[in-house]
mmCIF file of C-alpha atoms and ligand atoms in Angstrom:
data_model
loop_
_atom_site.group_PDB
_atom_site.id
_atom_site.type_symbol
_atom_site.label_atom_id
_atom_site.label_comp_id
_atom_site.label_asym_id
_atom_site.label_seq_id
_atom_site.Cartn_x
_atom_site.Cartn_y
_atom_site.Cartn_z
ATOM 1 C CA UNK U 1 -13.182 10.692 2.562
ATOM 2 C CA UNK U 2 -10.997 9.092 -0.097
ATOM 3 C CA UNK U 3 -10.213 11.150 -3.160
ATOM 4 C CA UNK U 4 -12.349 9.770 -5.985
ATOM 5 C CA UNK U 5 -10.730 9.032 -9.393
ATOM 6 C CA UNK U 6 -11.610 7.478 -12.720
ATOM 7 C CA UNK U 7 -8.270 5.733 -13.116
ATOM 8 C CA UNK U 8 -5.467 5.238 -10.646
ATOM 9 C CA UNK U 9 -2.156 4.065 -12.095
ATOM 10 C CA UNK U 10 0.312 2.489 -9.676
ATOM 11 C CA UNK U 11 3.901 2.875 -10.860
ATOM 12 C CA UNK U 12 5.765 5.479 -12.901
ATOM 13 C CA UNK U 13 8.100 3.590 -15.240
ATOM 14 C CA UNK U 14 7.564 3.551 -19.022
ATOM 15 C CA UNK U 15 4.400 1.430 -18.635
ATOM 16 C CA UNK U 16 2.771 3.599 -15.962
ATOM 17 C CA UNK U 17 3.646 6.913 -17.596
ATOM 18 C CA UNK U 18 2.504 5.778 -21.047
ATOM 19 C CA UNK U 19 -0.766 4.587 -19.517
ATOM 20 C CA UNK U 20 -1.006 8.025 -17.882
ATOM 21 C CA UNK U 21 -0.357 9.811 -21.180
ATOM 22 C CA UNK U 22 -3.062 7.864 -23.013
ATOM 23 C CA UNK U 23 -5.577 8.009 -20.159
ATOM 24 C CA UNK U 24 -4.991 11.766 -19.853
ATOM 25 C CA UNK U 25 -5.522 12.227 -23.592
ATOM 26 C CA UNK U 26 -8.685 10.153 -23.207
ATOM 27 C CA UNK U 27 -9.904 12.819 -20.743
ATOM 28 C CA UNK U 28 -9.845 10.447 -17.783
ATOM 29 C CA UNK U 29 -7.667 12.742 -15.634
ATOM 30 C CA UNK U 30 -5.623 9.802 -14.288
ATOM 31 C CA UNK U 31 -3.769 9.813 -11.000
ATOM 32 C CA UNK U 32 -0.314 8.199 -10.963
ATOM 33 C CA UNK U 33 1.058 7.012 -7.608
ATOM 34 C CA UNK U 34 4.723 6.930 -8.509
ATOM 35 C CA UNK U 35 6.055 4.412 -5.952
ATOM 36 C CA UNK U 36 9.345 4.279 -4.070
ATOM 37 C CA UNK U 37 11.393 3.712 -7.219
ATOM 38 C CA UNK U 38 9.950 6.666 -9.144
ATOM 39 C CA UNK U 39 10.630 6.428 -12.868
ATOM 40 C CA UNK U 40 11.380 2.712 -12.619
ATOM 41 C CA UNK U 41 14.422 0.795 -13.777
ATOM 42 C CA UNK U 42 15.429 3.298 -16.482
ATOM 43 C CA UNK U 43 16.371 5.709 -13.695
ATOM 44 C CA UNK U 44 19.222 3.300 -12.946
ATOM 45 C CA UNK U 45 20.558 3.086 -16.494
ATOM 46 C CA UNK U 46 22.833 5.291 -18.534
ATOM 47 C CA UNK U 47 22.459 5.505 -22.306
ATOM 48 C CA UNK U 48 19.340 3.835 -23.741
ATOM 49 C CA UNK U 49 20.184 3.055 -27.362
ATOM 50 C CA UNK U 50 17.093 1.077 -28.334
ATOM 51 C CA UNK U 51 14.341 3.617 -27.692
ATOM 52 C CA UNK U 52 12.972 4.331 -31.173
ATOM 53 C CA UNK U 53 13.319 7.905 -32.332
ATOM 54 C CA UNK U 54 16.579 8.676 -30.533
ATOM 55 C CA UNK U 55 19.179 7.549 -33.044
ATOM 56 C CA UNK U 56 22.088 8.539 -30.788
ATOM 57 C CA UNK U 57 20.411 7.175 -27.663
ATOM 58 C CA UNK U 58 18.991 9.020 -24.667
ATOM 59 C CA UNK U 59 19.959 8.833 -20.997
ATOM 60 C CA UNK U 60 17.446 6.744 -19.001
ATOM 61 C CA UNK U 61 16.613 9.468 -16.434
ATOM 62 C CA UNK U 62 16.194 12.047 -19.244
ATOM 63 C CA UNK U 63 13.790 9.747 -21.072
ATOM 64 C CA UNK U 64 11.716 9.279 -17.924
ATOM 65 C CA UNK U 65 11.676 13.034 -17.246
ATOM 66 C CA UNK U 66 10.342 13.583 -20.788
ATOM 67 C CA UNK U 67 7.664 10.908 -20.376
ATOM 68 C CA UNK U 68 6.579 12.388 -17.087
ATOM 69 C CA UNK U 69 6.365 15.923 -18.463
ATOM 70 C CA UNK U 70 4.434 14.663 -21.498
ATOM 71 C CA UNK U 71 1.854 12.854 -19.318
ATOM 72 C CA UNK U 72 1.495 15.929 -17.082
ATOM 73 C CA UNK U 73 1.079 18.193 -20.111
ATOM 74 C CA UNK U 74 -2.142 16.342 -20.961
ATOM 75 C CA UNK U 75 -3.487 16.464 -17.419
ATOM 76 C CA UNK U 76 -2.136 13.414 -15.606
ATOM 77 C CA UNK U 77 -1.603 14.048 -11.908
ATOM 78 C CA UNK U 78 1.483 12.393 -10.445
ATOM 79 C CA UNK U 79 1.858 12.038 -6.670
ATOM 80 C CA UNK U 80 4.753 10.755 -4.612
ATOM 81 C CA UNK U 81 4.224 7.826 -2.297
ATOM 82 C CA UNK U 82 3.942 4.102 -2.183
ATOM 83 C CA UNK U 83 0.714 2.121 -2.037
ATOM 84 C CA UNK U 84 0.491 0.404 1.340
ATOM 85 C CA UNK U 85 -2.792 -1.454 0.848
ATOM 86 C CA UNK U 86 -5.344 -2.079 -1.804
ATOM 87 C CA UNK U 87 -8.825 -3.583 -1.881
ATOM 88 C CA UNK U 88 -10.146 -4.640 -5.256
ATOM 89 C CA UNK U 89 -13.028 -6.657 -3.873
ATOM 90 C CA UNK U 90 -15.013 -3.449 -3.434
ATOM 91 C CA UNK U 91 -16.357 -1.050 -6.106
ATOM 92 C CA UNK U 92 -14.868 1.504 -6.499
ATOM 93 C CA UNK U 93 -11.451 0.060 -5.680
ATOM 94 C CA UNK U 94 -9.827 1.319 -2.466
ATOM 95 C CA UNK U 95 -6.172 2.372 -2.507
ATOM 96 C CA UNK U 96 -4.154 3.642 0.450
ATOM 97 C CA UNK U 97 -0.742 5.251 0.676
ATOM 98 C CA UNK U 98 0.890 6.465 3.897
ATOM 99 C CA UNK U 99 -0.342 9.964 3.050
ATOM 100 C CA UNK U 100 -3.750 9.535 1.416
ATOM 101 C CA UNK U 101 -6.695 7.335 0.443
ATOM 102 C CA UNK U 102 -8.111 7.060 -3.043
ATOM 103 C CA UNK U 103 -11.040 5.339 -4.665
ATOM 104 C CA UNK U 104 -10.818 4.373 -8.315
ATOM 105 C CA UNK U 105 -13.284 3.124 -10.912
ATOM 106 C CA UNK U 106 -10.437 1.492 -12.812
ATOM 107 C CA UNK U 107 -6.940 0.508 -11.780
ATOM 108 C CA UNK U 108 -3.760 0.125 -13.823
ATOM 109 C CA UNK U 109 -0.972 -1.853 -12.156
ATOM 110 C CA UNK U 110 2.458 -0.858 -13.472
ATOM 111 C CA UNK U 111 4.610 -1.657 -10.446
ATOM 112 C CA UNK U 112 7.411 -3.239 -12.473
ATOM 113 C CA UNK U 113 10.051 -5.568 -11.151
ATOM 114 C CA UNK U 114 13.010 -5.220 -8.763
ATOM 115 C CA UNK U 115 16.563 -6.514 -8.820
ATOM 116 C CA UNK U 116 17.015 -10.071 -7.530
ATOM 117 C CA UNK U 117 19.613 -10.858 -4.865
ATOM 118 C CA UNK U 118 21.768 -13.979 -4.526
ATOM 119 C CA UNK U 119 19.977 -15.134 -1.385
ATOM 120 C CA UNK U 120 23.239 -15.571 0.444
ATOM 121 C CA UNK U 121 22.848 -14.916 4.219
ATOM 122 C CA UNK U 122 24.331 -11.577 5.095
ATOM 123 C CA UNK U 123 24.296 -10.070 1.613
ATOM 124 C CA UNK U 124 21.670 -7.476 2.510
ATOM 125 C CA UNK U 125 23.943 -6.180 5.284
ATOM 126 C CA UNK U 126 26.538 -5.403 2.632
ATOM 127 C CA UNK U 127 24.194 -3.439 0.373
ATOM 128 C CA UNK U 128 25.659 0.045 0.223
ATOM 129 C CA UNK U 129 28.891 -1.266 1.773
ATOM 130 C CA UNK U 130 30.460 -2.718 -1.356
ATOM 131 C CA UNK U 131 27.456 -4.650 -2.656
ATOM 132 C CA UNK U 132 25.164 -3.036 -5.198
ATOM 133 C CA UNK U 133 22.516 -3.857 -7.803
ATOM 134 C CA UNK U 134 22.988 -0.587 -9.655
ATOM 135 C CA UNK U 135 26.206 0.196 -11.496
ATOM 136 C CA UNK U 136 24.975 3.622 -12.547
ATOM 137 C CA UNK U 137 24.270 4.563 -8.954
ATOM 138 C CA UNK U 138 27.390 3.181 -7.307
ATOM 139 C CA UNK U 139 30.075 2.623 -9.976
ATOM 140 C CA UNK U 140 31.752 5.917 -9.200
ATOM 141 C CA UNK U 141 32.690 4.697 -5.702
ATOM 142 C CA UNK U 142 34.968 2.011 -7.160
ATOM 143 C CA UNK U 143 37.431 4.183 -9.062
ATOM 144 C CA UNK U 144 40.702 2.331 -9.625
ATOM 145 C CA UNK U 145 39.508 -0.780 -7.754
ATOM 146 C CA UNK U 146 38.994 -4.439 -8.669
ATOM 147 C CA UNK U 147 35.370 -5.493 -8.556
ATOM 148 C CA UNK U 148 33.023 -8.279 -9.705
ATOM 149 C CA UNK U 149 29.704 -8.519 -11.502
ATOM 150 C CA UNK U 150 27.546 -11.608 -10.937
ATOM 151 C CA UNK U 151 25.322 -12.790 -13.810
ATOM 152 C CA UNK U 152 25.449 -13.734 -17.467
ATOM 153 C CA UNK U 153 22.569 -11.767 -19.010
ATOM 154 C CA UNK U 154 22.325 -8.402 -20.747
ATOM 155 C CA UNK U 155 22.196 -6.590 -17.405
ATOM 156 C CA UNK U 156 25.468 -8.180 -16.277
ATOM 157 C CA UNK U 157 27.186 -7.309 -19.582
ATOM 158 C CA UNK U 158 25.857 -3.769 -19.485
ATOM 159 C CA UNK U 159 26.934 -3.258 -15.873
ATOM 160 C CA UNK U 160 30.379 -4.835 -16.408
ATOM 161 C CA UNK U 161 31.042 -2.708 -19.473
ATOM 162 C CA UNK U 162 29.847 0.456 -17.744
ATOM 163 C CA UNK U 163 31.896 -0.286 -14.616
ATOM 164 C CA UNK U 164 35.155 -0.460 -16.582
ATOM 165 C CA UNK U 165 34.887 3.336 -16.792
ATOM 166 C CA UNK U 166 35.756 3.410 -13.091
ATOM 167 C CA UNK U 167 37.242 0.103 -11.977
ATOM 168 C CA UNK U 168 40.731 -1.118 -12.871
ATOM 169 C CA UNK U 169 39.382 -4.651 -13.433
ATOM 170 C CA UNK U 170 35.885 -6.163 -13.542
ATOM 171 C CA UNK U 171 35.481 -9.934 -13.194
ATOM 172 C CA UNK U 172 32.194 -11.341 -14.480
ATOM 173 C CA UNK U 173 31.182 -14.314 -12.333
ATOM 174 C CA UNK U 174 28.773 -16.581 -14.173
ATOM 175 C CA UNK U 175 27.347 -19.926 -13.102
ATOM 176 C CA UNK U 176 27.627 -21.485 -16.586
ATOM 177 C CA UNK U 177 30.178 -21.448 -19.419
ATOM 178 C CA UNK U 178 27.929 -19.631 -21.899
ATOM 179 C CA UNK U 179 26.239 -16.293 -21.557
ATOM 180 C CA UNK U 180 22.532 -15.582 -21.781
ATOM 181 C CA UNK U 181 23.230 -12.023 -22.975
ATOM 182 C CA UNK U 182 22.531 -10.924 -26.549
ATOM 183 C CA UNK U 183 25.389 -11.353 -29.039
ATOM 184 C CA UNK U 184 26.032 -7.625 -29.388
ATOM 185 C CA UNK U 185 26.381 -7.152 -25.611
ATOM 186 C CA UNK U 186 28.585 -10.246 -25.310
ATOM 187 C CA UNK U 187 30.889 -9.043 -28.090
ATOM 188 C CA UNK U 188 31.256 -5.655 -26.448
ATOM 189 C CA UNK U 189 32.169 -7.248 -23.114
ATOM 190 C CA UNK U 190 34.565 -9.823 -24.657
ATOM 191 C CA UNK U 191 36.368 -7.014 -26.488
ATOM 192 C CA UNK U 192 36.896 -5.022 -23.287
ATOM 193 C CA UNK U 193 40.425 -5.645 -21.931
ATOM 194 C CA UNK U 194 39.387 -4.633 -18.402
ATOM 195 C CA UNK U 195 36.830 -7.470 -18.151
ATOM 196 C CA UNK U 196 37.927 -10.888 -16.823
ATOM 197 C CA UNK U 197 35.762 -14.004 -16.586
ATOM 198 C CA UNK U 198 35.058 -16.560 -13.864
ATOM 199 C CA UNK U 199 33.067 -19.269 -15.664
ATOM 200 C CA UNK U 200 30.998 -22.050 -14.076
ATOM 201 C CA UNK U 201 31.335 -20.213 -10.806
ATOM 202 C CA UNK U 202 28.913 -19.834 -7.942
ATOM 203 C CA UNK U 203 29.271 -17.325 -5.155
ATOM 204 C CA UNK U 204 29.596 -19.343 -1.951
ATOM 205 C CA UNK U 205 30.144 -16.326 0.260
ATOM 206 C CA UNK U 206 30.798 -12.614 0.177
ATOM 207 C CA UNK U 207 33.511 -11.477 2.555
ATOM 208 C CA UNK U 208 33.452 -9.753 4.961
ATOM 209 C CA UNK U 209 30.146 -9.294 6.746
ATOM 210 C CA UNK U 210 31.891 -8.884 10.128
ATOM 211 C CA UNK U 211 33.952 -5.981 8.833
ATOM 212 C CA UNK U 212 30.879 -4.498 7.134
ATOM 213 C CA UNK U 213 32.654 -4.185 3.799
ATOM 214 C CA UNK U 214 33.321 -6.301 0.719
ATOM 215 C CA UNK U 215 36.855 -7.699 0.598
ATOM 216 C CA UNK U 216 36.346 -10.681 -1.694
ATOM 217 C CA UNK U 217 34.125 -13.424 -3.075
ATOM 218 C CA UNK U 218 34.440 -17.101 -2.234
ATOM 219 C CA UNK U 219 33.771 -18.870 -5.530
ATOM 220 C CA UNK U 220 33.094 -22.529 -6.163
ATOM 221 C CA UNK U 221 33.773 -23.909 -9.614
ATOM 222 C CA UNK U 222 30.753 -26.092 -10.395
ATOM 223 C CA UNK U 223 32.742 -28.325 -12.776
ATOM 224 C CA UNK U 224 35.981 -28.887 -10.859
ATOM 225 C CA UNK U 225 34.600 -28.313 -7.372
ATOM 226 C CA UNK U 226 37.573 -26.064 -6.624
ATOM 227 C CA UNK U 227 36.886 -23.291 -4.117
ATOM 228 C CA UNK U 228 38.881 -20.082 -4.559
ATOM 229 C CA UNK U 229 38.838 -16.531 -3.357
ATOM 230 C CA UNK U 230 38.531 -13.557 -5.680
ATOM 231 C CA UNK U 231 39.755 -10.430 -3.925
ATOM 232 C CA UNK U 232 37.454 -7.549 -4.836
ATOM 233 C CA UNK U 233 36.293 -4.429 -3.029
ATOM 234 C CA UNK U 234 32.884 -4.376 -4.664
ATOM 235 C CA UNK U 235 30.308 -6.737 -6.129
ATOM 236 C CA UNK U 236 27.422 -5.867 -8.423
ATOM 237 C CA UNK U 237 24.602 -8.412 -8.504
ATOM 238 C CA UNK U 238 22.908 -8.511 -11.930
ATOM 239 C CA UNK U 239 20.906 -11.739 -11.930
ATOM 240 C CA UNK U 240 17.489 -10.615 -13.059
ATOM 241 C CA UNK U 241 14.387 -9.276 -11.418
ATOM 242 C CA UNK U 242 11.339 -10.171 -9.321
ATOM 243 C CA UNK U 243 7.911 -8.685 -10.096
ATOM 244 C CA UNK U 244 6.575 -6.220 -7.529
ATOM 245 C CA UNK U 245 3.293 -7.959 -6.818
ATOM 246 C CA UNK U 246 3.262 -8.567 -3.047
ATOM 247 C CA UNK U 247 0.419 -6.050 -2.615
ATOM 248 C CA UNK U 248 -1.842 -7.967 -4.950
ATOM 249 C CA UNK U 249 -1.201 -11.504 -3.703
ATOM 250 C CA UNK U 250 -4.432 -13.392 -3.189
ATOM 251 C CA UNK U 251 -6.420 -10.698 -5.023
ATOM 252 C CA UNK U 252 -5.251 -11.123 -8.644
ATOM 253 C CA UNK U 253 -4.211 -14.181 -10.651
ATOM 254 C CA UNK U 254 -0.437 -14.569 -10.939
ATOM 255 C CA UNK U 255 1.856 -17.150 -12.474
ATOM 256 C CA UNK U 256 4.240 -19.328 -10.455
ATOM 257 C CA UNK U 257 6.956 -16.649 -10.546
ATOM 258 C CA UNK U 258 4.552 -13.978 -9.236
ATOM 259 C CA UNK U 259 3.963 -12.136 -12.520
ATOM 260 C CA UNK U 260 0.388 -10.879 -12.991
ATOM 261 C CA UNK U 261 -1.466 -12.877 -15.633
ATOM 262 C CA UNK U 262 -3.067 -10.758 -18.348
ATOM 263 C CA UNK U 263 -5.281 -11.739 -21.278
ATOM 264 C CA UNK U 264 -7.062 -9.918 -24.115
ATOM 265 C CA UNK U 265 -4.535 -7.093 -23.941
ATOM 266 C CA UNK U 266 -3.952 -5.904 -20.407
ATOM 267 C CA UNK U 267 -6.960 -7.397 -18.612
ATOM 268 C CA UNK U 268 -6.412 -9.233 -15.330
ATOM 269 C CA UNK U 269 -8.950 -11.695 -13.918
ATOM 270 C CA UNK U 270 -10.562 -8.803 -12.005
ATOM 271 C CA UNK U 271 -12.793 -6.621 -14.184
ATOM 272 C CA UNK U 272 -11.573 -3.028 -14.126
ATOM 273 C CA UNK U 273 -8.018 -3.963 -13.095
ATOM 274 C CA UNK U 274 -5.371 -3.825 -15.823
ATOM 275 C CA UNK U 275 -1.657 -4.615 -15.707
ATOM 276 C CA UNK U 276 1.184 -3.490 -17.945
ATOM 277 C CA UNK U 277 4.966 -3.506 -18.150
ATOM 278 C CA UNK U 278 7.417 -5.739 -16.315
ATOM 279 C CA UNK U 279 4.906 -6.671 -13.617
ATOM 280 C CA UNK U 280 3.158 -8.880 -16.196
ATOM 281 C CA UNK U 281 5.947 -9.509 -18.721
ATOM 282 C CA UNK U 282 8.822 -11.843 -17.967
ATOM 283 C CA UNK U 283 9.674 -12.398 -21.630
ATOM 284 C CA UNK U 284 10.365 -9.093 -23.413
ATOM 285 C CA UNK U 285 10.967 -6.715 -20.473
ATOM 286 C CA UNK U 286 12.006 -3.800 -22.645
ATOM 287 C CA UNK U 287 11.187 -0.144 -22.090
ATOM 288 C CA UNK U 288 9.477 0.008 -25.470
ATOM 289 C CA UNK U 289 7.311 -3.071 -24.839
ATOM 290 C CA UNK U 290 6.452 -1.762 -21.370
ATOM 291 C CA UNK U 291 5.373 1.543 -22.913
ATOM 292 C CA UNK U 292 3.322 -0.307 -25.532
ATOM 293 C CA UNK U 293 1.532 -2.336 -22.910
ATOM 294 C CA UNK U 294 0.902 0.852 -20.896
ATOM 295 C CA UNK U 295 -0.872 2.264 -23.937
ATOM 296 C CA UNK U 296 -2.954 -0.918 -24.146
ATOM 297 C CA UNK U 297 -3.885 -0.686 -20.446
ATOM 298 C CA UNK U 298 -5.121 2.897 -20.844
ATOM 299 C CA UNK U 299 -7.218 1.969 -23.874
ATOM 300 C CA UNK U 300 -8.612 -1.089 -22.084
ATOM 301 C CA UNK U 301 -9.403 0.996 -18.993
ATOM 302 C CA UNK U 302 -11.170 3.606 -21.091
ATOM 303 C CA UNK U 303 -13.334 0.949 -22.734
ATOM 304 C CA UNK U 304 -14.099 -0.633 -19.412
ATOM 305 C CA UNK U 305 -15.259 2.718 -18.050
ATOM 306 C CA UNK U 306 -17.367 3.363 -21.136
ATOM 307 C CA UNK U 307 -18.836 -0.123 -20.938
ATOM 308 C CA UNK U 308 -17.599 -0.704 -24.478
ATOM 309 C CA UNK U 309 -16.537 -4.302 -25.093
ATOM 310 C CA UNK U 310 -14.463 -3.842 -28.250
ATOM 311 C CA UNK U 311 -11.076 -2.122 -28.008
ATOM 312 C CA UNK U 312 -11.271 -0.850 -31.580
ATOM 313 C CA UNK U 313 -13.587 2.152 -31.403
ATOM 314 C CA UNK U 314 -11.798 4.307 -28.849
ATOM 315 C CA UNK U 315 -11.348 8.019 -29.247
ATOM 316 C CA UNK U 316 -7.818 7.559 -27.899
ATOM 317 C CA UNK U 317 -6.953 5.443 -30.914
ATOM 318 C CA UNK U 318 -7.696 8.310 -33.249
ATOM 319 C CA UNK U 319 -6.154 11.076 -31.123
HETATM 320 P P1 LIG D 401 18.278 -12.390 -17.304
HETATM 321 O O1 LIG D 401 18.298 -12.277 -18.787
HETATM 322 O O2 LIG D 401 17.207 -13.183 -16.643
HETATM 323 O O3 LIG D 401 19.701 -12.956 -16.861
HETATM 324 C C1 LIG D 401 19.973 -13.260 -15.519
HETATM 325 C C2 LIG D 401 21.361 -13.855 -15.433
HETATM 326 O O4 LIG D 401 21.665 -14.082 -14.051
HETATM 327 C C3 LIG D 401 21.467 -15.190 -16.160
HETATM 328 O O5 LIG D 401 22.720 -15.285 -16.797
HETATM 329 C C4 LIG D 401 21.342 -16.192 -15.001
HETATM 330 O O6 LIG D 401 22.092 -17.359 -15.227
HETATM 331 C C5 LIG D 401 21.947 -15.456 -13.849
HETATM 332 N N1 LIG D 401 21.335 -15.866 -12.571
HETATM 333 C C6 LIG D 401 20.015 -15.904 -12.245
HETATM 334 N N2 LIG D 401 19.852 -16.297 -10.975
HETATM 335 C C7 LIG D 401 21.091 -16.512 -10.485
HETATM 336 C C8 LIG D 401 21.590 -16.924 -9.216
HETATM 337 N N3 LIG D 401 20.760 -17.186 -8.190
HETATM 338 N N4 LIG D 401 22.912 -17.041 -9.068
HETATM 339 C C9 LIG D 401 23.764 -16.762 -10.079
HETATM 340 N N5 LIG D 401 23.370 -16.360 -11.313
HETATM 341 C C10 LIG D 401 22.040 -16.236 -11.497
HETATM 342 O O7 LIG D 401 18.209 -10.958 -16.601
HETATM 343 P P2 LIG D 401 18.805 -9.556 -17.098
HETATM 344 O O8 LIG D 401 20.186 -9.673 -17.546
HETATM 345 O O9 LIG D 401 18.497 -8.646 -15.971
HETATM 346 O O10 LIG D 401 17.906 -9.166 -18.348
HETATM 347 C C11 LIG D 401 16.490 -9.122 -18.237
HETATM 348 C C12 LIG D 401 15.867 -8.639 -19.549
HETATM 349 O O11 LIG D 401 16.202 -7.276 -19.761
HETATM 350 C C13 LIG D 401 16.355 -9.416 -20.754
HETATM 351 O O12 LIG D 401 15.274 -9.558 -21.646
HETATM 352 C C14 LIG D 401 17.404 -8.528 -21.357
HETATM 353 O O13 LIG D 401 17.539 -8.684 -22.763
HETATM 354 C C15 LIG D 401 16.862 -7.153 -21.017
HETATM 355 N N6 LIG D 401 17.955 -6.167 -20.905
HETATM 356 C C16 LIG D 401 18.300 -5.485 -22.034
HETATM 357 C C17 LIG D 401 19.325 -4.555 -21.998
HETATM 358 C C18 LIG D 401 19.683 -3.798 -23.237
HETATM 359 O O14 LIG D 401 19.262 -4.208 -24.303
HETATM 360 N N7 LIG D 401 20.415 -2.704 -23.154
HETATM 361 C C19 LIG D 401 20.034 -4.343 -20.806
HETATM 362 C C20 LIG D 401 19.672 -5.063 -19.670
HETATM 363 C C21 LIG D 401 18.627 -5.984 -19.742
HETATM 364 P P3 LIG D 401 21.672 -18.437 -16.361
HETATM 365 O O15 LIG D 401 22.088 -17.815 -17.660
HETATM 366 O O16 LIG D 401 22.467 -19.635 -15.990
HETATM 367 O O17 LIG D 401 20.206 -18.625 -16.203
#
């Protein structure tokens, strides 16, 4: 028999854990299935300086540990595991992990997004062998070495700046001649003497798949057409993220990029199914907006379960 729940929350980043906190305080005794990347993307960051209330910043993993403990303090149950299948055509909803089966009256999807890869054949073979999407996890392995970061957004600037703590030189490879990153992150990177720039450059190949290690990047300048080799022993890919929505394909409305479509707060097109955080937000994608939308999902789920149409009379709002 599946374990029967009021609310099951899939995902344990800022969105999922905030939904858990609010649902727990609303006496719904929520179950959180934390997923393979427990704690979400903040587990892969260092200092988070834009989380309100921490004027000197807080380390990403510490922030997630606090959120988790806070949700548990109010009665949220958090289990390890990854959802392997889901059926939202039935009532209650049916959710399976490798270890257990659950039924839920309401479902909150907070599965987030994952790092995008270049799509170059062979790159996956080099993951963990010189190629990484997580500077915090792997930067230490490149002490005193020359490495590259691919991308021109905030993630690329953050990773490049962080990696200069270890590497002797970090070359940012960007496909255009202007950065997408915010001004403050750009300025920090431009001011760093260990960061070099390869503008208008596309990665044609990563060497050397045969050797099973990274020895360099083959770059093509999009303006001049010149192909050159950048000798590096590591490459960090920081080119954005893809929403983790494969499980829900064909069951929930998504946009062309695969993000879950929400309306009226966190509601999906399926009554009783709510989505929050990066899985439904390709615009703001901040920890604080993810947490805010997690709060909305819990309130919406509570109203759905009460059969209350308006979101403005909830006990959770006044707690
Ligand atoms: P992003 O803003 O989408 O930037 C992705 C970058 O990768 C862009 O420069 C893009 O180039 C490049 N790119 C995309 N696909 C590529 C490909 N196939 N080949 C080569 N380059 C490619 O992603 P992000 O940097 O991960 O940031 C996501 C969100 O998180 C943003 O809202 C950002 O502000 C936020 N963020 C904030 C912080 C912070 O405040 N501390 C840190 C990290 C992220 P183009 O510019 O040419 O499109």
